[in-house]
XYZ file of C-alpha atoms in Angstrom:
355
model
C 129.905 -72.683 214.076
C 126.440 -74.089 215.726
C 124.888 -72.118 218.207
C 123.037 -74.249 221.050
C 120.331 -71.791 222.621
C 118.702 -74.556 224.421
C 119.017 -78.770 225.501
C 116.608 -80.264 223.472
C 114.793 -82.097 226.311
C 113.245 -79.393 227.660
C 110.895 -78.356 224.634
C 107.084 -79.291 224.547
C 107.340 -81.466 222.046
C 107.850 -85.463 223.902
C 110.965 -86.234 221.598
C 111.673 -88.890 224.752
C 108.660 -90.474 223.322
C 108.694 -90.727 220.004
C 110.628 -91.632 217.046
C 112.950 -89.058 214.912
C 110.106 -89.240 212.157
C 107.483 -88.508 214.621
C 109.184 -86.207 216.601
C 109.755 -83.828 213.438
C 106.187 -84.396 212.377
C 104.574 -83.567 215.964
C 106.417 -80.089 216.100
C 105.002 -79.392 212.425
C 101.866 -80.448 213.663
C 102.076 -78.232 216.768
C 103.362 -75.110 214.030
C 100.081 -75.102 211.884
C 97.633 -75.637 215.090
C 97.013 -79.489 214.984
C 97.082 -80.902 218.495
C 100.077 -82.946 218.005
C 99.516 -84.551 221.530
C 96.279 -85.904 220.584
C 97.272 -87.156 216.946
C 100.063 -89.402 218.211
C 98.488 -90.003 221.625
C 95.167 -91.690 221.310
C 96.957 -94.018 218.876
C 97.715 -97.157 220.187
C 97.806 -99.113 217.091
C 99.924 -101.763 215.242
C 99.834 -103.023 211.798
C 102.428 -105.729 209.988
C 102.422 -106.870 206.870
C 104.585 -109.508 205.251
C 106.945 -108.481 201.703
C 108.753 -111.269 200.954
C 111.515 -112.037 203.802
C 110.514 -108.312 205.214
C 108.345 -107.751 207.963
C 106.671 -104.312 207.523
C 105.367 -101.783 210.499
C 102.258 -99.117 210.213
C 102.338 -97.655 213.850
C 99.410 -95.193 213.120
C 95.254 -96.597 212.254
C 94.805 -92.445 211.360
C 98.176 -90.848 209.054
C 99.376 -88.207 210.913
C 99.066 -85.958 207.589
C 95.342 -86.771 208.801
C 92.244 -88.509 206.818
C 90.692 -85.465 205.249
C 87.859 -86.174 207.820
C 89.420 -84.208 210.872
C 92.184 -82.340 209.430
C 94.592 -82.658 206.385
C 98.358 -82.315 205.817
C 99.833 -81.767 202.217
C 103.277 -82.757 202.392
C 105.247 -83.472 199.090
C 108.389 -84.554 199.301
C 111.192 -82.242 197.173
C 114.883 -82.765 196.291
C 117.842 -80.874 194.814
C 120.778 -81.855 192.548
C 123.026 -79.743 194.929
C 123.005 -78.413 199.122
C 123.309 -74.900 197.795
C 120.187 -75.356 195.914
C 118.626 -77.574 198.696
C 119.892 -74.513 201.192
C 117.841 -71.763 199.531
C 114.741 -74.013 199.034
C 114.729 -75.257 202.981
C 115.092 -71.653 203.757
C 112.575 -70.405 201.609
C 109.891 -72.840 202.753
C 110.771 -72.107 206.249
C 109.829 -68.601 206.311
C 106.819 -68.923 204.417
C 105.549 -71.841 206.547
C 107.138 -71.538 209.669
C 108.740 -74.744 209.452
C 110.276 -77.305 207.501
C 110.919 -81.068 207.737
C 114.341 -82.279 206.335
C 114.636 -85.769 205.555
C 118.715 -85.790 206.594
C 121.157 -88.860 207.479
C 122.292 -89.411 210.383
C 126.289 -89.466 208.913
C 126.197 -85.988 207.960
C 124.385 -84.383 210.922
C 127.110 -83.410 213.350
C 125.279 -83.074 216.423
C 124.868 -87.227 216.278
C 127.454 -89.461 217.477
C 126.762 -92.537 215.254
C 129.880 -93.963 216.859
C 129.671 -97.669 214.746
C 125.696 -97.363 214.625
C 125.239 -98.068 211.255
C 123.674 -95.169 208.928
C 119.900 -94.464 209.029
C 117.731 -92.061 207.945
C 117.169 -89.272 210.377
C 113.970 -86.334 210.474
C 114.640 -82.721 211.882
C 112.636 -79.391 211.603
C 114.089 -76.263 210.504
C 112.313 -72.693 211.487
C 113.236 -69.623 210.385
C 116.403 -67.951 212.656
C 118.362 -64.430 213.171
C 119.382 -62.893 209.368
C 122.283 -65.602 207.985
C 120.925 -68.235 209.955
C 118.170 -71.208 210.606
C 117.116 -73.080 213.727
C 117.280 -76.946 213.910
C 115.094 -78.073 215.817
C 116.011 -82.031 216.715
C 114.107 -82.831 219.832
C 114.529 -86.615 219.144
C 115.857 -88.080 222.671
C 117.139 -91.462 222.757
C 119.900 -94.484 224.468
C 122.205 -97.001 223.201
C 125.421 -98.462 223.988
C 127.060 -95.271 223.441
C 124.938 -93.106 225.747
C 122.359 -90.512 225.551
C 121.875 -88.672 222.423
C 120.109 -85.295 223.850
C 119.228 -84.382 220.510
C 119.787 -80.507 219.173
C 118.108 -77.305 219.152
C 120.079 -74.349 218.052
C 120.838 -72.130 214.932
C 123.500 -72.947 211.862
C 124.014 -70.718 209.081
C 121.540 -70.843 206.507
C 123.611 -72.191 203.499
C 124.761 -75.359 205.790
C 121.342 -76.680 206.183
C 121.234 -77.868 202.979
C 124.315 -80.554 203.710
C 122.281 -81.834 206.371
C 119.577 -83.094 203.745
C 121.778 -85.330 201.670
C 119.033 -88.480 201.565
C 120.289 -91.269 199.644
C 118.342 -94.498 199.429
C 118.350 -96.204 203.179
C 120.869 -99.108 203.425
C 118.523 -101.906 204.577
C 114.686 -102.568 203.141
C 113.677 -102.513 206.579
C 114.927 -98.743 206.828
C 113.383 -98.004 203.451
C 109.796 -99.144 204.858
C 109.952 -97.206 207.387
C 110.286 -94.139 205.762
C 108.082 -95.062 203.868
C 105.403 -95.312 206.360
C 106.705 -93.104 208.951
C 103.445 -90.532 208.692
C 101.354 -93.721 208.559
C 99.641 -92.384 204.865
C 99.256 -93.434 201.366
C 102.482 -92.108 199.928
C 104.101 -94.058 197.617
C 107.752 -95.202 198.053
C 110.090 -91.865 198.262
C 111.646 -91.181 195.376
C 115.185 -91.335 196.527
C 117.493 -90.579 193.698
C 121.140 -90.012 192.679
C 120.510 -86.627 190.738
C 118.623 -85.218 193.852
C 119.408 -86.403 196.782
C 119.370 -83.887 199.113
C 115.759 -83.544 200.339
C 112.823 -82.530 202.332
C 109.320 -82.297 203.233
C 107.153 -79.037 201.707
C 103.893 -78.312 203.191
C 101.704 -77.510 200.210
C 98.385 -77.320 201.551
C 96.249 -77.897 205.605
C 93.108 -78.060 206.848
C 93.218 -77.889 210.896
C 90.888 -79.360 212.965
C 88.186 -78.395 215.651
C 89.083 -79.705 219.180
C 85.440 -80.588 219.435
C 85.362 -84.694 218.992
C 88.848 -85.281 218.045
C 89.734 -87.380 220.939
C 86.649 -89.497 220.675
C 87.221 -90.298 217.299
C 90.887 -91.350 217.272
C 90.186 -92.884 220.372
C 87.354 -94.945 218.586
C 89.251 -96.413 215.992
C 92.147 -97.590 218.673
C 89.603 -99.262 220.515
C 88.619 -101.158 217.094
C 92.192 -101.578 215.416
C 91.034 -100.160 212.408
C 92.895 -98.451 209.553
C 91.056 -94.936 208.937
C 92.371 -94.737 205.326
C 90.868 -97.254 202.823
C 94.063 -96.606 200.648
C 96.143 -97.750 203.359
C 93.917 -100.397 204.238
C 94.099 -101.679 200.725
C 97.475 -102.112 201.154
C 96.997 -105.683 203.397
C 98.099 -105.225 206.504
C 96.723 -107.306 209.780
C 95.685 -105.189 212.540
C 95.009 -105.668 216.333
C 95.290 -109.309 217.202
C 96.116 -110.589 213.876
C 99.143 -108.622 213.922
C 100.571 -110.290 216.430
C 99.277 -113.662 215.112
C 101.461 -112.679 211.817
C 104.376 -111.647 214.117
C 104.746 -114.819 216.101
C 104.671 -116.641 213.245
C 107.618 -114.857 211.841
C 109.440 -114.744 214.893
C 108.809 -118.269 215.514
C 110.560 -119.089 212.494
C 113.366 -116.402 212.525
C 114.375 -116.618 216.127
C 117.904 -118.112 215.286
C 117.828 -115.740 211.856
C 119.576 -112.339 212.201
C 118.166 -110.579 209.822
C 115.048 -110.731 211.920
C 116.802 -108.853 214.754
C 116.777 -105.767 212.004
C 113.411 -104.980 213.200
C 114.396 -104.285 216.465
C 113.681 -100.704 215.796
C 110.510 -101.619 214.970
C 109.203 -102.838 218.026
C 111.219 -100.369 219.894
C 109.025 -97.370 218.712
C 105.882 -99.598 219.153
C 106.756 -99.373 222.742
C 107.601 -95.972 222.724
C 104.075 -95.338 221.206
C 102.467 -96.859 224.202
C 104.817 -94.841 226.716
C 103.446 -91.221 224.355
C 99.668 -92.848 224.963
C 100.310 -93.291 228.722
C 101.209 -89.724 229.067
C 98.563 -88.040 226.648
C 95.437 -89.951 227.615
C 95.526 -87.908 230.480
C 94.818 -84.696 228.295
C 92.210 -86.538 226.313
C 89.015 -85.353 226.810
C 85.415 -87.275 226.420
C 82.235 -85.655 225.412
C 80.090 -85.664 228.930
C 82.666 -87.581 230.763
C 85.247 -86.208 233.468
C 89.272 -87.172 232.788
C 89.206 -89.746 235.350
C 88.349 -92.648 233.555
C 90.948 -91.798 230.694
C 93.171 -91.258 233.938
C 92.850 -95.024 234.975
C 93.238 -95.815 231.368
C 96.468 -94.234 231.071
C 97.816 -95.226 234.513
C 97.639 -98.885 233.593
C 98.687 -98.398 230.227
C 102.063 -97.005 232.452
C 102.123 -99.340 235.077
C 101.366 -102.606 233.205
C 101.327 -102.268 229.079
C 104.264 -100.495 228.705
C 106.195 -102.740 231.267
C 105.690 -105.927 228.883
C 106.530 -103.977 225.540
C 109.922 -102.875 227.730
C 110.777 -106.556 228.443
C 109.926 -107.775 224.877
C 112.227 -105.194 222.996
C 114.929 -106.428 225.733
C 114.487 -110.079 225.519
C 114.729 -109.061 221.383
C 117.407 -107.194 222.142
C 119.207 -110.129 223.714
C 118.596 -112.200 221.232
C 120.093 -110.270 218.513
C 123.347 -109.947 220.351
C 123.527 -113.789 221.064
C 122.570 -114.685 217.549
C 125.422 -112.378 215.679
C 128.100 -113.893 218.634
C 126.770 -117.693 217.425
C 124.828 -118.541 220.416
C 120.945 -119.505 220.279
C 118.236 -117.512 220.909
C 116.269 -118.293 224.121
C 112.238 -118.583 223.225
C 111.187 -115.958 226.122
C 110.683 -113.643 223.423
C 107.959 -115.405 222.161
C 106.616 -115.395 225.856
C 106.753 -112.046 225.365
C 105.320 -111.211 222.476
C 102.279 -113.239 223.619
C 101.742 -111.531 226.795
C 101.716 -107.933 225.010
C 98.939 -109.396 222.558
C 96.833 -110.202 224.799
C 97.441 -106.788 227.299
C 96.919 -104.892 223.918
C 93.479 -106.980 223.586
C 92.701 -106.229 227.631
C 93.651 -102.431 226.652
C 91.019 -102.195 223.643
C 87.981 -103.979 225.639
C 89.321 -101.340 228.563
C 88.934 -98.147 226.119
C 85.619 -99.464 224.526
C 84.174 -99.902 227.853
C 84.689 -96.091 228.524
C 83.567 -95.205 225.367
């Protein structure tokens, strides 16, 4: 039996403003002393690149695992040949480090009602629990056609958690790309394996940052749309305004192609990131300045940029419905994309003026 200990929405990690990947990562960062609110909320960034017919998205200029200068978090994907073996390793690692990220799949997680939605990778945290049990910490919140998915924070039998770690190759290439770049770092493609399909991430090393100057460095990178890690940059990402130029050309050619809209979640994640930035700028501090400038910028992001992203996501969602039922797409998605691109330029200018 699962024992719900508290509603998932009452926790400190903002699962209502993050993806499932970043919600799990935020919980891990918080557990080891990295300021997760700043690590996420100082990054208003988008990188894209074409890979054949696939469009890949990068949401962080500084990897969530750190850049080796501000901080460093060493995470490695592990796998087991059976769920019992996975459970033993996950529980052991959670007790050793305080938390483990499990890389599961929606179809194998009893607290997620999948309905008609296609299977998808889903990350969550496991923490030590009472004797014989562990705490599952999945604060990711979202709403879809099936209604509100409230997340889950509660305890389960320790032996049961291994079954939740089933991680086969994601059903589509866009899902595989999301999982590969979920942390924004230079890791190779995750080693999905039919021989060891129950998988999780282990923390093998860390260097925790000081808080002095953290926000200033991260915001400076945001203002210039610069990828911090040269090995990530070497993958050929278009960033800043150039990213939106690539997206416009791709979307113009694919507006009537159903495959285009398999990327809708990538736009949705970018939209959520802007909400996280709006909320988090109020916690950032710059040397020699009061909080007023960043608070004003936070208000502008919330009142102007976030609604523009919401309009883009809605336009894409609407076109997806029309195209799949044989209708013609409407070009307002292109107009919405152009509006977002202009506002992102405006944001970087406003931020640069503050810095």
